[in-house]
Amino acid sequence: MHPITLNINGEKHEVSVRPHWSLAYVIREKLGLTGTKTGCEMGTCGSCTVLLDGKPYFSCLRMAIDSGSYAITTIEGLDADGKLHPLQQAFIEEHGMQCGFCTPGMIIAAKALLDENPVPAELDIREAIGGHLCRCGTYMRIVKSIQKGARIARGN
Amino acid sequence: MEYFNPGDLNEAYEILMKYGDAAIPVAGSTFFMGHREELFDEVDAVVNIKRLGLSYIRLEKGRLCIGATTTLAELHRTGLTAKGPFRIFAETVRELKIMEVRNAATIGGEVCIAGEVDMPTTLLAYDADIVIGSRNGTRTVSMSEFHKGYLKNALQTGEMVIEVQVPEPGRRTGGGFAKFERTAADLPIVNAAVRLTLGRGDRCSDARVAVGAATVSGIPQRADAAEKVLLDGTLDDERIRKAAAASNSIECVNDFRASAELRTLWVECAVEDAIRKALTHAGEEK
Amino acid sequence: MGAETTVVGRSLPLIDAREKVTGRLKYAGDLPPLHRMHHAKVLRSPYAHARVVSIDTSKAEALPGVSAVLTHKDDITGRKKTCNTPWVDPSFNFRGPMISEEVCYVGDEVAVVSAVDEDTAKQALRLIEVEYEEMPAVFDLEQSMQTGAPQVHPWGPNALEPSLFQWGDIEAGFRESDHIIENRITLGNQQHAPLDRNACIAEWDGDCLSIWTSTQALFWIRDAVTDFFELSPNKVRVHSTPTGGSFGLWWGNNFMFLAIAVARKARRPVRLVLTRDEVQTTVKRRERPLIDARIGIKADGTMVSQSYRHIMDNGAYGNKFDPYQSVADIYTTPHGRAEFIGVATNLLPAGCMRGVGDLTLAYAIEQTVDMAAEKINMDPVEFRLKNHWRSGDICHTSQEVLFAKLLFNKEPQVALTSSGLEECIRKGAGKFGWKEKWKGWGTPSSVEGIKVRGVGVGISTHISGLAFFGFNGITIKVNPDGTMVLTTGIGRMGQGGDTTQAMVAAEVLGVELGDVNVVDGDSEVCGHTMVTFGSNGMHMVARATKAAAEDARRQILEFAARRLEANPDDLDIRDKRIFVKGSPDIGVTLKELMSSPIYEYLSPPEVIGRASRGVEFDKAGKMMICDYAEVEIDTRTAQMRVVKFVAYHDSGTIVNPAICENQVAGGYCQSLGMAMTEHLVFDEESGAILNPNFMDYKILGPLDMPDPEIYFEQVYDEDGPFGAKGIGEGVTCAVPVAISNAVYNAIGVRLHPPITPDKIMRALRQKSR
Ligand SMILES: Cc1cc2nc3c(=O)[nH]c(=O)nc-3n(C[C@H](O)[C@H](O)[C@H](O)COP(=O)(O)OP(=O)(O)OC[C@H]3O[C@@H](n4cnc5c(N)ncnc54)[C@H](O)[C@@H]3O)c2cc1C
Ligand code: FES
Ligand code: FES
């Protein structure tokens, strides 16, 4: 076991990990942050996406032990101040979900996109979630939600 | 299993040497973590190589030097490979539709896997060299000699890849990359990379055609026959098709993902597409 | 027609949307650990059929941290040693003993370990020594039906008794026909492949059992567990969480029983979460069909006779022997025959998946119908308009008739209540531009260089639930401030059933959706509710919800009548206020009514509306589906893409348009996956699945297809609450055949899903030869 400190959503968490433990496993099982989902644990679904220093990564493919030096953002960090992120608001209004299992990953990936490109074209959006699956097939409204989230974020 | 996070190359080399074949360098960890169940038993030491200062892209004496832990996203974004003579690298990355993997996966990881990945095919077409380091110093192996088979390569005990070097393409040279897959976010079923140089009268004065992912050998291969067709000719439609057809001598894998017959067809298509892209780019370069 | 509505018909957000976008919604795998909880892992058979000759678990048991190891020697069998009542078996997936010494497919359970953490449990699995004696296995449907074939599992023959439906005089019908078209089809092995992974936590307290699991089948699981472990329902409490998708995967399954049994042995709570590989290869898949279709038509295109033999691969433990409901009823003919045979193979068990039966049979019928229309060179749209099923027509192949016969020895008739099929076909053709695109049989709609396009159409119907799934018991409790709590056992798999039930209640009670909380997923608290499948939520469960709301409304009006000194019949509720119909100024707000003491009792009123409703089966409300597809095939690369897709559906009144659009888009996406890329590949030698994960089981992503165009023909169904019918499953049914018919018209060759580039390449090569 190796002691590490993870900086998640601005809070420091001390936790002991084994080298093969993924970041997804540790934040879910050891820290109880279950908003990050793990559908496949091999990089093929996108449900475990988190931000490290603002960039999206699959947390199932990251060693937890190597994640200490980053500012990690999970879905729980988006409304930490009690206010929904524009994307969250938009996903609610536009029905950007059915079962909701892919939703946190989609929103996190979309946040990374909007932070870099506040006025994304539809293709930019589809590419930003290109590695994400929605088995409920909600892509149409997920894309709409992200477009709307971008509009809310821009203030119109 | 032990974990090491060395802060410089020498420290890393010592650990790699000490644990020998039971040590595994880990860079982007996208492959390592995806296969952790199988690797768990075999590995005694996991060596994180991301703090060794190997993340860079720079031009040195006419060669593009890419540090082993440079990510695909960096290759896609950074000036030197995003446009200009080396933009084939960005174009290769563009075919990987998973942003999160681009952000994590490294060129060193791609090179070491060599199987169903894209970058090695491009590196082969660009006559890249792989710089290998160990406690005993560094050595350079050409891309064409580096791979021995799927997950097998020229690395010996205690060694790791530290850099990839690509000679600067000459004048009027262009590159093209093409990939065939089942869905957009798939691993490549077939890929091809082409580098063309135009000479006098727009005749092809140099050509490299490399094919990956589909090969029985499990590693990217040159399509010599296709190159021969291209060399010294004017690159009209007919010649391009002939060159593409000539690449069908590459022996393709047959499995449930795609039959060897389909892969052979796709090799032809990929080579054709890559030639056309390379030709366009070569025409644009002065 | 229905009266004006204020809640029903609006795209109100899902009531759990906020929990979903914040990540706070807990699926079973997200539940916090219980005190002393251990983690389970399953050892699985590498053989398709074998006997466990010896199993040594001593080393695993000795490993520090291991709390229990369970094998067939524990002999946990329950009361039912054989599966003699398959359809009513709650798990659909009964296998005699929970762990048998005879393993029947690759992945079958051999042992379960519980340990302090997953790493230790995995390590313990590696320490178990098993000696197998291989037995002959059979993977092919037709081989399995032959005499002398290896017996797939220890009980019963491989092929179940056929269920047969006949009407008219089938042979006479074919004699009368001018043309007879015969066709044989099969499809790929589709996996439900929800993104979430199945999970179960079991905890025993003496002889009382609690489990937490993601499921759409709360009461089935309760009943299965009570039955299997011989417990009274008052000793079993099932908590069902929402599921991260389901599509039929999250019913009762053996893995829950394993968790329960190992928890009992370990004397502590145990959690079992399946890996992605396990979800893909050990729970369930769609039955693979082998269908022989025969259709007789007159020269003018009138369909006279139709006959189908639908064999379905049940895998090792599937039990399907029945026709689902009236799946062969898409066209009305005087003569018909439909036969269904479930056959076991030593492969992953198969069972219902979204669109079950209707998808497979519609595929066969709709392709054969196309061939028939081609025979007389009639436009496929015209052919369908001439022959399709109509409102009031008889459901000849109704499962309910089958059950009435089995249970009561009666043979009633079931009739279709409403149908907008004709409008769906007609208007869909308009939206799609069928007239402009249709160029004739096997003829591309357009050719551009190496790219050819083709168009296809497919129709289908699907049930809005089945009566015999049981009664629905619903309560609605009104709070002092006029908000309310709806209690229902409806499953939450992303179809938004909790939201739409609450919308129905809000509509009846004159409140807003936000005023209704829903309590679900607890077998102790909720009234029995049908397992949520067969698209029954809106058409059937909502009848009980509506009745419970009406009951609450009646009570409210009675209390208000006393207060307003009026007759309850003269009162109405709107916008949370009760008023006299003629003079709306006289009234009282719901909040005031519910919070003010009544003189006699010195207390405010308490209102609990309730209803327990079964559904009469003699009228079938079915959804109607017409899908149009245009595909483009690159003749150089043999790749295909969808260019345009129009879905025109009749699900009665659309209670929440956004939810319904998502359902249609999702069905399209999933079924397009089946049409193009999704197929579990079984190794021919070993029966093992070669693509047990998303790396190789290819689900379509956001870059792989265009959005569908979605339209609803809102035909008011007199039986459905506010005129609604079902939607969830039917949306998948006509997609694969619309695609496959379009492929035919593009390249002139009939291909069956998955229509891969490999198949297209071979077809193109064969044709050009
Ligand atoms: C779902 C998915 C889809 C993908 N699709 C594509 C695709 O379409 N095209 C594509 O090109 N790639 C694709 N990839 C990425 C590719 O498959 C590998 O995961 C990636 O290239 C590995 O890079 P890494 O840096 O993460 O390697 P790691 O996982 O860190 O390492 C991989 C292997 O290489 C060794 N290694 C790494 N660096 C060194 C070094 N410097 N010296 C010696 N040994 C080293 C490691 O020991 C290990 O064995 C995909 C990945 C995923 C998960
Ligand atoms: S769980 Fe990480 S990508 Fe699926
Ligand atoms: S909403 Fe269910 S997986 Fe996307």
PDB file of C-alpha atoms in Angstrom, chain C residues 106 191 280-282 285 347-348 680-683 686-693:
ATOM      1  CA  VAL C 106     -18.702 -21.204 -21.068  1.00  0.00           C
ATOM      2  CA  GLN C 191     -26.422  -8.294 -26.338  1.00  0.00           C
ATOM      3  CA  GLN C 280     -21.579  -9.474 -21.670  1.00  0.00           C
ATOM      4  CA  THR C 281     -21.062 -13.202 -21.397  1.00  0.00           C
ATOM      5  CA  THR C 282     -22.936 -14.610 -18.406  1.00  0.00           C
ATOM      6  CA  ARG C 285     -28.577 -12.044 -24.768  1.00  0.00           C
ATOM      7  CA  LEU C 347     -24.277 -21.122 -25.229  1.00  0.00           C
ATOM      8  CA  LEU C 348     -24.883 -18.056 -23.118  1.00  0.00           C
ATOM      9  CA  LEU C 680     -21.676 -11.660 -30.024  1.00  0.00           C
ATOM     10  CA  VAL C 681     -19.278 -14.035 -31.705  1.00  0.00           C
ATOM     11  CA  PHE C 682     -19.138 -17.561 -30.333  1.00  0.00           C
ATOM     12  CA  ASP C 683     -16.017 -19.561 -30.945  1.00  0.00           C
ATOM     13  CA  SER C 686     -15.328 -23.918 -27.607  1.00  0.00           C
ATOM     14  CA  GLY C 687     -18.567 -21.942 -27.507  1.00  0.00           C
ATOM     15  CA  ALA C 688     -16.748 -19.106 -25.738  1.00  0.00           C
ATOM     16  CA  ILE C 689     -17.588 -15.535 -26.628  1.00  0.00           C
ATOM     17  CA  LEU C 690     -14.743 -13.912 -28.536  1.00  0.00           C
ATOM     18  CA  ASN C 691     -15.856 -10.319 -28.115  1.00  0.00           C
ATOM     19  CA  PRO C 692     -16.820  -9.958 -24.470  1.00  0.00           C
ATOM     20  CA  ASN C 693     -16.324  -6.204 -24.211  1.00  0.00           C
TER      21      ASN C 693
END
